[in-house]
Amino acid sequence: MSDSRAVMAALDELRGALAPERVVVDRDKLDDYGRDESDLGVHPPEVLVLAETAEEVKRVFAVATRHRLPVVPIGARSGKSGGTLALAGGIALSLERMSRILEIRPEDLTARVQPGVITGVFQQEVEKHGLFYPPDPNSADVCSMGGNVAENAGGPRALKYGVTREYVLGLEVVLPTGEILRVGRQTIKGVAGYDLTALLVGSEGTLGVVTEITVKLLPRPRHVSTALVVFKSVEDAARAISRVLASGVIPRCLELLDDVALQACAKSAPFKFPADAGAAVMVEADGNDEEGVFAEIVRIAELVQADAAGEVIVAQNEAQRRDIWETRKYLSVNLRGLHPLKLSEDIAVPRSRIPEMVRKTREIGAKHGFLVATYGHAGDGNLHANVLFDREDERPRVERAVGEVLRAAVDMGGTITGEHGVGLAKRDYLEYEQGKALVALQRRLKALFDPLGILNPGKIFPPE
Ligand code: MLT
Ligand code: ZN
């Protein structure tokens, strides 16, 4: 924790720099802002600041610099890697009040938003203009655009449309040194200078605080078709997924649910799977030509049929589509119905290694005596291996199992994180994936943006 005299002095200055009611020290509130969806405990800040402008963010940095206090940027607290936990106390800088959609420009296929805009709200707004913002983390109803930029978030549709970075054209960013900069561009094309936008997207709130985002939009596909296939075993499902991908068909989503995931869905999910299902795959295709979309689903059905345990079920209307997606969307939450605690990973492996990785996660779970649910965006090799457990005293063993899963992914040519970010959760494994020299270069980059090391310390890289 920080020096208490420094905190008191900073508090006075913050109350002078922002409206005093937006500088919060209420204990319960601080605890709330010390949590996220990572299950990595509570790490409360000592002060919470609710910023409303880039200029205010700059003032917060000035105070933090004078008193050498950490500043942790916070979006919607839905992150899964502990990226917003205030490990060393200090100031939590919430961007939730910067929640305006500044403009949607249908003629340019772009939009500008503040970081606190909820992703799902933004998607609905652009759809009213016949437009489409594809990045779709499953937490879209609650997560924010700023958080998505920080983590370079993805989701089921990333298979066809890519992740957040592919849609961010430009950013307004406040650096810890107090500079307010505009990086990137407002145009669809543009190659001037280093691509600092790409560097900032996915930098997990360690290089600067994003206060405005310009994104690229697409025309909204007019037709979407969703189908579900049940398999006897997860191995059969993984094989079918590989066959679809190898055939050259790229649907917009290809999601896998293993038997443990299906068990978790059984109680409360709107869609009911057959009792003997050992795995399921959700497939979605989209496009402007209805027959073309239907033909793609038929083609996929033909490709998976040999491994499937029954007919391919195609959603007949919007309500059925919604039921299927709700079942998938709340899986992470529903797993707690099986065991109250879990550590959830988001490894990604080359597509050809999906069956092997699925097998490996189960072996590691069995070896350590834990149930592992494996599900997720199998189409792009991004699997959520969730180790389920009951008691806190089991956590060290769970962490060992998780470490083995992460290393196995890297050994297969994959990565420790496909969409949730490194944060606190995976910082000890970054070097295993990237090597000493690359991690050292990234530390030097961080020092260039944040010479005093006050911005979100302890994230991405382990303490030296
Ligand atoms: C998901 O795909 O549901 C999310 O990334 C969260 C998770 O399950 O870990
Ligand atoms: Zn996911």
Short mmCIF file of C-alpha atoms and ligand atoms in Angstrom, two decimals:
data_model
loop_
_atom_site.label_atom_id
_atom_site.label_comp_id
_atom_site.label_asym_id
_atom_site.label_seq_id
_atom_site.Cartn_x
_atom_site.Cartn_y
_atom_site.Cartn_z
CA MET A 1 0.00 0.00 0.00
CA SER A 2 1.08 3.61 -0.52
CA ASP A 3 2.47 5.97 2.09
CA SER A 4 -0.59 7.26 3.99
CA ARG A 5 0.70 10.86 4.10
CA ALA A 6 1.10 10.81 0.33
CA VAL A 7 -2.47 9.50 -0.03
CA MET A 8 -3.88 12.22 2.27
CA ALA A 9 -2.03 14.98 0.43
CA ALA A 10 -3.11 13.56 -2.95
CA LEU A 11 -6.71 13.36 -1.74
CA ASP A 12 -6.74 17.08 -0.95
CA GLU A 13 -5.30 17.93 -4.34
CA LEU A 14 -7.71 15.61 -6.18
CA ARG A 15 -10.66 17.28 -4.44
CA GLY A 16 -9.35 20.59 -5.72
CA ALA A 17 -8.75 19.25 -9.23
CA LEU A 18 -12.13 17.52 -9.80
CA ALA A 19 -15.61 18.02 -8.37
CA PRO A 20 -15.14 16.72 -4.77
CA GLU A 21 -18.08 14.27 -5.02
CA ARG A 22 -16.19 12.46 -7.78
CA VAL A 23 -13.31 11.67 -5.44
CA VAL A 24 -14.52 8.68 -3.41
CA VAL A 25 -13.03 7.08 -0.30
CA ASP A 26 -16.07 5.15 0.94
CA ARG A 27 -14.77 1.70 2.04
CA ASP A 28 -17.50 -0.39 0.37
CA LYS A 29 -17.11 1.48 -2.89
CA LEU A 30 -13.32 1.00 -2.81
CA ASP A 31 -13.83 -2.74 -2.26
CA ASP A 32 -16.25 -2.87 -5.21
CA TYR A 33 -13.64 -1.23 -7.43
CA GLY A 34 -11.01 -3.65 -6.16
CA ARG A 35 -12.73 -6.63 -7.83
CA ASP A 36 -13.24 -7.89 -11.35
CA GLU A 37 -14.35 -11.17 -12.96
CA SER A 38 -10.94 -12.85 -12.62
CA ASP A 39 -11.55 -14.57 -9.27
CA LEU A 40 -8.18 -13.22 -8.13
CA GLY A 41 -9.44 -11.65 -4.92
CA VAL A 42 -10.07 -8.08 -3.77
CA HIS A 43 -7.34 -5.45 -4.24
CA PRO A 44 -8.98 -2.13 -3.38
CA PRO A 45 -7.54 1.24 -4.33
CA GLU A 46 -7.11 3.93 -1.65
CA VAL A 47 -9.00 6.55 -3.64
CA LEU A 48 -11.51 6.23 -6.47
CA VAL A 49 -11.77 9.03 -9.00
CA LEU A 50 -14.64 9.28 -11.49
CA ALA A 51 -13.18 11.24 -14.40
CA GLU A 52 -15.32 12.99 -16.99
CA THR A 53 -12.79 14.51 -19.40
CA ALA A 54 -9.28 13.93 -20.77
CA GLU A 55 -8.23 17.12 -19.01
CA GLU A 56 -9.31 15.60 -15.66
CA VAL A 57 -7.35 12.43 -16.41
CA LYS A 58 -4.33 14.66 -17.01
CA ARG A 59 -4.88 16.35 -13.62
CA VAL A 60 -5.10 12.98 -11.88
CA PHE A 61 -1.74 12.02 -13.41
CA ALA A 62 -0.25 15.30 -12.22
CA VAL A 63 -1.32 14.56 -8.63
CA ALA A 64 -0.18 10.93 -8.85
CA THR A 65 3.20 12.02 -10.23
CA ARG A 66 3.75 14.52 -7.42
CA HIS A 67 3.04 11.85 -4.79
CA ARG A 68 4.32 8.80 -6.70
CA LEU A 69 0.97 7.02 -6.39
CA PRO A 70 -0.16 4.21 -8.71
CA VAL A 71 -3.04 4.99 -11.09
CA VAL A 72 -5.19 2.06 -12.21
CA PRO A 73 -7.61 2.76 -15.09
CA ILE A 74 -10.97 1.05 -14.64
CA GLY A 75 -13.75 0.36 -17.14
CA ALA A 76 -16.71 -1.87 -16.32
CA ARG A 77 -14.85 -4.28 -13.98
CA SER A 78 -15.75 -7.24 -16.17
CA GLY A 79 -12.15 -8.17 -17.04
CA LYS A 80 -10.98 -11.75 -16.56
CA SER A 81 -7.24 -11.31 -16.03
CA GLY A 82 -7.10 -9.02 -13.00
CA GLY A 83 -6.05 -6.04 -15.13
CA THR A 84 -7.85 -3.46 -12.98
CA LEU A 85 -6.95 -4.78 -9.54
CA ALA A 86 -5.13 -2.11 -7.50
CA LEU A 87 -2.27 -4.37 -6.41
CA ALA A 88 -0.37 -1.54 -4.75
CA GLY A 89 -3.37 0.58 -3.74
CA GLY A 90 -3.27 4.15 -5.04
CA ILE A 91 -5.83 5.80 -7.30
CA ALA A 92 -8.46 3.90 -9.27
CA LEU A 93 -9.36 6.04 -12.26
CA SER A 94 -12.82 5.08 -13.48
CA LEU A 95 -13.85 6.06 -17.02
CA GLU A 96 -17.45 4.89 -16.57
CA ARG A 97 -18.84 8.45 -16.70
CA MET A 98 -17.31 9.05 -20.11
CA SER A 99 -20.12 7.10 -21.73
CA ARG A 100 -21.25 9.11 -24.75
CA ILE A 101 -21.42 7.93 -28.33
CA LEU A 102 -19.97 11.06 -29.89
CA GLU A 103 -20.91 10.39 -33.51
CA ILE A 104 -21.91 7.66 -35.94
CA ARG A 105 -20.99 8.48 -39.55
CA PRO A 106 -22.82 6.04 -41.87
CA GLU A 107 -21.37 7.72 -44.96
CA ASP A 108 -17.79 7.13 -43.69
CA LEU A 109 -18.50 3.79 -41.96
CA THR A 110 -16.90 5.11 -38.74
CA ALA A 111 -17.95 6.16 -35.26
CA ARG A 112 -16.37 7.98 -32.30
CA VAL A 113 -17.12 6.93 -28.74
CA GLN A 114 -15.98 7.63 -25.22
CA PRO A 115 -14.40 4.71 -23.35
CA GLY A 116 -17.28 4.17 -20.90
CA VAL A 117 -19.82 3.30 -23.65
CA ILE A 118 -21.18 -0.20 -23.08
CA THR A 119 -20.26 -2.36 -26.08
CA GLY A 120 -23.73 -3.91 -26.46
CA VAL A 121 -25.37 -0.46 -26.39
CA PHE A 122 -23.00 0.75 -29.10
CA GLN A 123 -23.74 -2.32 -31.24
CA GLN A 124 -27.47 -1.68 -31.00
CA GLU A 125 -27.06 2.00 -31.87
CA VAL A 126 -25.01 1.33 -35.02
CA GLU A 127 -27.47 -1.37 -36.07
CA LYS A 128 -30.21 1.29 -36.17
CA HIS A 129 -28.18 2.83 -39.01
CA GLY A 130 -27.88 -0.52 -40.83
CA LEU A 131 -24.27 -0.83 -39.63
CA PHE A 132 -22.32 -3.50 -37.77
CA TYR A 133 -19.61 -3.43 -35.09
CA PRO A 134 -18.44 -7.08 -35.04
CA PRO A 135 -16.30 -7.49 -31.85
CA ASP A 136 -18.64 -9.33 -29.46
CA PRO A 137 -17.17 -10.38 -26.12
CA ASN A 138 -19.74 -12.51 -24.30
CA SER A 139 -19.91 -9.79 -21.66
CA ALA A 140 -21.05 -7.24 -24.30
CA ASP A 141 -24.10 -6.29 -22.20
CA VAL A 142 -21.88 -5.01 -19.40
CA CYS A 143 -18.33 -4.44 -20.67
CA SER A 144 -17.14 -1.13 -22.06
CA MET A 145 -15.48 -0.06 -25.30
CA GLY A 146 -12.51 1.30 -23.34
CA GLY A 147 -12.05 -2.05 -21.60
CA ASN A 148 -12.31 -3.84 -24.95
CA VAL A 149 -9.60 -1.57 -26.36
CA ALA A 150 -7.39 -2.14 -23.31
CA GLU A 151 -7.66 -5.93 -23.64
CA ASN A 152 -8.01 -6.12 -27.43
CA ALA A 153 -11.17 -8.11 -26.72
CA GLY A 154 -12.56 -10.75 -29.02
CA GLY A 155 -15.60 -12.99 -28.98
CA PRO A 156 -17.39 -15.67 -31.00
CA ARG A 157 -17.54 -13.56 -34.18
CA ALA A 158 -13.77 -13.02 -34.18
CA LEU A 159 -13.52 -16.18 -36.27
CA LYS A 160 -14.81 -14.37 -39.36
CA TYR A 161 -14.45 -10.70 -38.39
CA GLY A 162 -11.38 -10.44 -36.17
CA VAL A 163 -10.86 -8.76 -32.79
CA THR A 164 -11.11 -5.19 -31.48
CA ARG A 165 -7.72 -4.07 -32.88
CA GLU A 166 -8.96 -4.61 -36.41
CA TYR A 167 -11.71 -2.01 -35.86
CA VAL A 168 -9.86 0.73 -33.97
CA LEU A 169 -8.69 3.47 -36.33
CA GLY A 170 -7.60 6.11 -33.84
CA LEU A 171 -7.48 7.00 -30.16
CA GLU A 172 -7.22 9.97 -27.88
CA VAL A 173 -4.91 8.97 -25.08
CA VAL A 174 -3.54 10.64 -21.95
CA LEU A 175 -0.03 9.57 -21.03
CA PRO A 176 1.19 9.39 -17.43
CA THR A 177 3.51 12.29 -18.33
CA GLY A 178 0.41 14.45 -18.92
CA GLU A 179 0.43 14.67 -22.73
CA ILE A 180 -2.99 14.39 -24.37
CA LEU A 181 -2.36 12.84 -27.79
CA ARG A 182 -4.37 11.78 -30.79
CA VAL A 183 -2.91 8.67 -32.39
CA GLY A 184 -4.03 6.90 -35.54
CA ARG A 185 -6.53 8.36 -37.94
CA GLN A 186 -10.18 8.94 -38.84
CA THR A 187 -9.85 7.38 -42.30
CA ILE A 188 -10.20 3.70 -43.18
CA LYS A 189 -6.73 3.67 -44.76
CA GLY A 190 -3.59 5.41 -43.51
CA VAL A 191 -0.01 4.32 -42.88
CA ALA A 192 1.72 7.44 -41.56
CA GLY A 193 4.27 6.86 -38.81
CA TYR A 194 4.53 3.98 -36.38
CA ASP A 195 1.24 2.23 -35.65
CA LEU A 196 0.85 3.48 -32.10
CA THR A 197 -2.88 2.71 -32.20
CA ALA A 198 -2.09 -0.98 -32.63
CA LEU A 199 0.40 -0.77 -29.75
CA LEU A 200 -2.08 0.91 -27.41
CA VAL A 201 -4.89 -1.52 -28.23
CA GLY A 202 -4.24 -4.50 -25.98
CA SER A 203 -1.75 -2.65 -23.78
CA GLU A 204 -4.01 -3.44 -20.81
CA GLY A 205 -4.02 0.09 -19.39
CA THR A 206 -0.26 0.12 -18.83
CA LEU A 207 0.84 2.74 -21.40
CA GLY A 208 -1.83 5.43 -21.30
CA VAL A 209 -5.49 6.11 -20.54
CA VAL A 210 -7.75 6.09 -23.59
CA THR A 211 -10.33 8.88 -23.53
CA GLU A 212 -11.79 8.60 -27.05
CA ILE A 213 -11.98 5.83 -29.64
CA THR A 214 -12.61 6.02 -33.39
CA VAL A 215 -13.78 2.72 -34.86
CA LYS A 216 -14.43 1.34 -38.28
CA LEU A 217 -17.90 -0.13 -38.99
CA LEU A 218 -19.21 -2.56 -41.57
CA PRO A 219 -22.58 -2.76 -43.30
CA ARG A 220 -24.80 -5.04 -41.24
CA PRO A 221 -25.18 -8.52 -42.82
CA ARG A 222 -28.85 -8.95 -43.68
CA HIS A 223 -29.13 -12.66 -42.88
CA VAL A 224 -27.83 -14.80 -40.03
CA SER A 225 -28.39 -18.49 -39.46
CA THR A 226 -27.51 -20.37 -36.27
CA ALA A 227 -27.21 -24.13 -35.94
CA LEU A 228 -26.33 -26.58 -33.23
CA VAL A 229 -24.75 -30.00 -33.49
CA VAL A 230 -24.53 -32.55 -30.69
CA PHE A 231 -21.71 -35.10 -30.40
CA LYS A 232 -21.11 -38.20 -28.30
CA SER A 233 -17.72 -36.95 -27.14
CA VAL A 234 -15.59 -33.83 -27.14
CA GLU A 235 -13.02 -35.67 -29.29
CA ASP A 236 -15.68 -36.18 -31.99
CA ALA A 237 -16.61 -32.51 -31.80
CA ALA A 238 -13.00 -31.35 -32.02
CA ARG A 239 -12.45 -33.56 -35.07
CA ALA A 240 -15.56 -32.16 -36.76
CA ILE A 241 -14.39 -28.57 -36.10
CA SER A 242 -11.00 -29.32 -37.67
CA ARG A 243 -12.72 -30.82 -40.71
CA VAL A 244 -14.91 -27.73 -41.23
CA LEU A 245 -11.94 -25.37 -40.96
CA ALA A 246 -9.75 -27.48 -43.22
CA SER A 247 -12.48 -27.42 -45.90
CA GLY A 248 -12.03 -23.67 -46.38
CA VAL A 249 -15.47 -22.73 -45.01
CA ILE A 250 -15.14 -19.97 -42.39
CA PRO A 251 -18.47 -19.49 -40.61
CA ARG A 252 -18.88 -16.39 -38.46
CA CYS A 253 -18.83 -18.46 -35.23
CA LEU A 254 -17.82 -21.99 -34.34
CA GLU A 255 -18.20 -22.51 -30.61
CA LEU A 256 -17.48 -25.67 -28.65
CA LEU A 257 -19.04 -26.84 -25.38
CA ASP A 258 -17.66 -29.97 -23.72
CA ASP A 259 -19.58 -32.38 -21.47
CA VAL A 260 -18.78 -30.43 -18.28
CA ALA A 261 -19.95 -27.21 -19.90
CA LEU A 262 -23.16 -28.96 -20.98
CA GLN A 263 -23.74 -30.18 -17.42
CA ALA A 264 -23.43 -26.59 -16.21
CA CYS A 265 -26.00 -25.44 -18.78
CA ALA A 266 -28.45 -28.19 -17.91
CA LYS A 267 -30.02 -26.49 -14.87
CA SER A 268 -30.90 -23.00 -15.93
CA ALA A 269 -30.01 -22.48 -19.57
CA PRO A 270 -32.93 -21.83 -21.94
CA PHE A 271 -31.75 -24.40 -24.48
CA LYS A 272 -32.03 -28.07 -23.42
CA PHE A 273 -29.43 -30.48 -24.81
CA PRO A 274 -30.12 -34.25 -25.01
CA ALA A 275 -29.16 -35.92 -21.71
CA ASP A 276 -26.50 -38.14 -23.32
CA ALA A 277 -24.76 -35.35 -25.24
CA GLY A 278 -21.00 -35.43 -24.68
CA ALA A 279 -20.29 -32.15 -26.47
CA ALA A 280 -21.97 -29.57 -28.67
CA VAL A 281 -20.88 -27.17 -31.38
CA MET A 282 -22.67 -23.96 -32.25
CA VAL A 283 -22.25 -22.68 -35.77
CA GLU A 284 -23.34 -19.38 -37.23
CA ALA A 285 -23.16 -18.10 -40.78
CA ASP A 286 -24.08 -14.67 -42.12
CA GLY A 287 -24.27 -12.69 -45.34
CA ASN A 288 -26.57 -10.62 -47.50
CA ASP A 289 -27.89 -13.42 -49.64
CA GLU A 290 -30.31 -15.67 -47.73
CA GLU A 291 -29.74 -18.67 -49.98
CA GLY A 292 -25.97 -18.29 -49.69
CA VAL A 293 -26.18 -18.28 -45.89
CA PHE A 294 -28.41 -21.36 -45.93
CA ALA A 295 -26.04 -23.10 -48.35
CA GLU A 296 -23.12 -22.45 -45.98
CA ILE A 297 -24.98 -24.04 -43.05
CA VAL A 298 -25.90 -27.03 -45.23
CA ARG A 299 -22.26 -27.42 -46.29
CA ILE A 300 -21.14 -27.34 -42.64
CA ALA A 301 -23.84 -29.85 -41.71
CA GLU A 302 -22.51 -32.22 -44.38
CA LEU A 303 -18.97 -31.81 -43.08
CA VAL A 304 -19.81 -32.55 -39.42
CA GLN A 305 -22.44 -35.23 -40.00
CA ALA A 306 -20.00 -38.16 -39.93
CA ASP A 307 -18.91 -37.32 -36.37
CA ALA A 308 -22.23 -36.00 -35.03
CA ALA A 309 -24.59 -37.89 -32.72
CA GLY A 310 -27.75 -36.64 -34.42
CA GLU A 311 -29.19 -34.20 -36.93
CA VAL A 312 -27.96 -30.62 -37.18
CA ILE A 313 -30.57 -28.39 -35.49
CA VAL A 314 -31.05 -25.06 -37.27
CA ALA A 315 -32.72 -22.25 -35.29
CA GLN A 316 -36.04 -21.53 -36.97
CA ASN A 317 -36.58 -18.03 -35.66
CA GLU A 318 -35.03 -15.21 -33.66
CA ALA A 319 -36.32 -16.60 -30.32
CA GLN A 320 -34.57 -19.94 -30.89
CA ARG A 321 -31.36 -18.16 -31.89
CA ARG A 322 -31.54 -16.12 -28.72
CA ASP A 323 -32.05 -19.23 -26.58
CA ILE A 324 -29.00 -20.91 -28.08
CA TRP A 325 -26.84 -17.83 -27.55
CA GLU A 326 -28.11 -17.18 -24.02
CA THR A 327 -27.07 -20.72 -23.16
CA ARG A 328 -23.55 -20.04 -24.38
CA LYS A 329 -23.34 -16.48 -23.03
CA TYR A 330 -24.00 -17.35 -19.40
CA LEU A 331 -21.86 -20.46 -19.35
CA SER A 332 -19.04 -18.80 -17.43
CA VAL A 333 -21.53 -17.82 -14.70
CA ASN A 334 -23.41 -21.15 -14.75
CA LEU A 335 -20.24 -23.16 -14.15
CA ARG A 336 -20.42 -21.95 -10.54
CA GLY A 337 -23.46 -24.18 -10.18
CA LEU A 338 -21.10 -27.19 -10.44
CA HIS A 339 -18.31 -25.88 -8.17
CA PRO A 340 -18.28 -22.47 -6.49
CA LEU A 341 -14.73 -21.52 -7.52
CA LYS A 342 -12.93 -21.56 -10.86
CA LEU A 343 -9.90 -20.27 -12.66
CA SER A 344 -10.74 -19.59 -16.26
CA GLU A 345 -8.11 -19.54 -18.99
CA ASP A 346 -8.23 -18.41 -22.59
CA ILE A 347 -5.38 -20.16 -24.33
CA ALA A 348 -5.25 -20.28 -28.12
CA VAL A 349 -3.56 -22.94 -30.22
CA PRO A 350 -3.15 -23.41 -33.99
CA ARG A 351 -6.45 -24.79 -35.28
CA SER A 352 -4.92 -28.09 -36.25
CA ARG A 353 -3.97 -28.70 -32.59
CA ILE A 354 -7.51 -28.20 -31.15
CA PRO A 355 -8.26 -31.93 -30.60
CA GLU A 356 -4.86 -32.42 -28.92
CA MET A 357 -5.30 -29.37 -26.68
CA VAL A 358 -8.78 -30.42 -25.59
CA ARG A 359 -7.40 -33.86 -24.68
CA LYS A 360 -4.49 -32.29 -22.81
CA THR A 361 -6.68 -30.00 -20.63
CA ARG A 362 -8.71 -33.02 -19.55
CA GLU A 363 -5.60 -35.05 -18.75
CA ILE A 364 -4.14 -32.22 -16.66
CA GLY A 365 -7.43 -31.81 -14.77
CA ALA A 366 -7.64 -35.55 -14.08
CA LYS A 367 -4.00 -35.67 -12.92
CA HIS A 368 -4.62 -32.94 -10.33
CA GLY A 369 -8.06 -34.26 -9.37
CA PHE A 370 -10.10 -31.34 -10.72
CA LEU A 371 -12.99 -31.12 -13.13
CA VAL A 372 -12.07 -28.96 -16.13
CA ALA A 373 -14.70 -27.43 -18.37
CA THR A 374 -13.39 -26.70 -21.85
CA TYR A 375 -15.43 -24.54 -24.17
CA GLY A 376 -15.14 -21.45 -26.29
CA HIS A 377 -14.16 -20.11 -29.62
CA ALA A 378 -12.77 -23.34 -30.97
CA GLY A 379 -13.00 -22.07 -34.55
CA ASP A 380 -10.05 -19.81 -33.95
CA GLY A 381 -8.32 -22.21 -31.59
CA ASN A 382 -9.24 -20.10 -28.55
CA LEU A 383 -10.39 -22.37 -25.73
CA HIS A 384 -11.61 -21.52 -22.25
CA ALA A 385 -10.21 -24.19 -19.96
CA ASN A 386 -11.92 -23.61 -16.62
CA VAL A 387 -10.49 -25.50 -13.64
CA LEU A 388 -13.35 -25.90 -11.15
CA PHE A 389 -12.79 -26.21 -7.40
CA ASP A 390 -14.52 -25.89 -4.05
CA ARG A 391 -12.21 -24.43 -1.44
CA GLU A 392 -9.63 -21.65 -1.25
CA ASP A 393 -7.05 -24.04 0.21
CA GLU A 394 -7.11 -25.90 -3.14
CA ARG A 395 -6.01 -22.77 -5.02
CA PRO A 396 -2.24 -23.51 -5.10
CA ARG A 397 -2.93 -26.92 -6.67
CA VAL A 398 -5.34 -25.34 -9.14
CA GLU A 399 -2.69 -22.78 -10.06
CA ARG A 400 -0.25 -25.59 -10.78
CA ALA A 401 -2.78 -27.25 -13.06
CA VAL A 402 -3.44 -23.93 -14.82
CA GLY A 403 0.31 -23.44 -15.28
CA GLU A 404 0.51 -26.81 -17.01
CA VAL A 405 -2.37 -25.88 -19.31
CA LEU A 406 -0.69 -22.59 -20.26
CA ARG A 407 2.66 -24.24 -20.93
CA ALA A 408 1.02 -26.99 -22.97
CA ALA A 409 -0.63 -24.35 -25.18
CA VAL A 410 2.70 -22.60 -25.76
CA ASP A 411 4.41 -25.95 -26.46
CA MET A 412 1.83 -26.57 -29.19
CA GLY A 413 2.74 -23.28 -30.85
CA GLY A 414 -0.08 -21.38 -29.14
CA THR A 415 -0.43 -18.51 -26.69
CA ILE A 416 -1.26 -18.07 -22.99
CA THR A 417 -4.05 -15.62 -23.79
CA GLY A 418 -6.28 -15.39 -26.86
CA GLU A 419 -8.65 -12.73 -25.58
CA HIS A 420 -8.63 -11.91 -21.83
CA GLY A 421 -5.16 -10.35 -21.59
CA VAL A 422 -2.17 -11.18 -19.40
CA GLY A 423 -2.95 -8.83 -16.52
CA LEU A 424 -2.11 -10.34 -13.17
CA ALA A 425 -3.41 -13.80 -14.01
CA LYS A 426 -0.79 -14.80 -16.57
CA ARG A 427 2.12 -12.42 -15.99
CA ASP A 428 4.34 -15.25 -14.68
CA TYR A 429 3.99 -17.10 -17.99
CA LEU A 430 4.67 -14.30 -20.46
CA GLU A 431 8.37 -15.07 -20.56
CA TYR A 432 7.67 -18.75 -21.18
CA GLU A 433 5.79 -17.74 -24.32
CA GLN A 434 7.86 -14.80 -25.54
CA GLY A 435 11.35 -15.18 -24.10
CA LYS A 436 13.49 -12.83 -21.99
CA ALA A 437 14.61 -10.47 -24.75
CA LEU A 438 11.10 -9.69 -25.96
CA VAL A 439 9.78 -9.15 -22.45
CA ALA A 440 12.75 -6.85 -21.73
CA LEU A 441 11.99 -4.82 -24.88
CA GLN A 442 8.37 -4.44 -23.78
CA ARG A 443 9.47 -3.28 -20.34
CA ARG A 444 11.61 -0.60 -22.05
CA LEU A 445 8.62 0.49 -24.13
CA LYS A 446 6.53 0.76 -20.96
CA ALA A 447 9.21 2.94 -19.34
CA LEU A 448 9.13 5.27 -22.34
CA PHE A 449 5.42 5.93 -21.89
CA ASP A 450 5.47 5.79 -18.09
CA PRO A 451 8.95 6.71 -16.82
CA LEU A 452 7.93 6.68 -13.13
CA GLY A 453 6.09 3.36 -13.41
CA ILE A 454 2.91 4.78 -11.85
CA LEU A 455 0.42 3.46 -14.43
CA ASN A 456 -1.14 0.13 -13.55
CA PRO A 457 2.00 -1.38 -11.96
CA GLY A 458 2.35 -5.14 -11.65
CA LYS A 459 0.35 -5.97 -14.78
CA ILE A 460 1.54 -7.96 -17.82
CA PHE A 461 5.10 -8.25 -16.45
CA PRO A 462 5.95 -9.83 -13.10
CA PRO A 463 7.77 -7.54 -10.61
CA GLU A 464 11.51 -7.55 -11.36
C1 MLT B 1 -16.59 -16.34 -22.90
O1 MLT B 1 -16.21 -16.67 -24.02
O2 MLT B 1 -17.67 -16.75 -22.43
C2 MLT B 1 -15.77 -15.36 -22.15
O3 MLT B 1 -14.55 -15.09 -22.76
C3 MLT B 1 -15.62 -15.64 -20.72
C4 MLT B 1 -15.15 -17.02 -20.32
O4 MLT B 1 -15.92 -17.91 -20.45
O5 MLT B 1 -14.06 -17.20 -19.82
ZN ZN B 2 -14.35 -16.02 -24.66
#
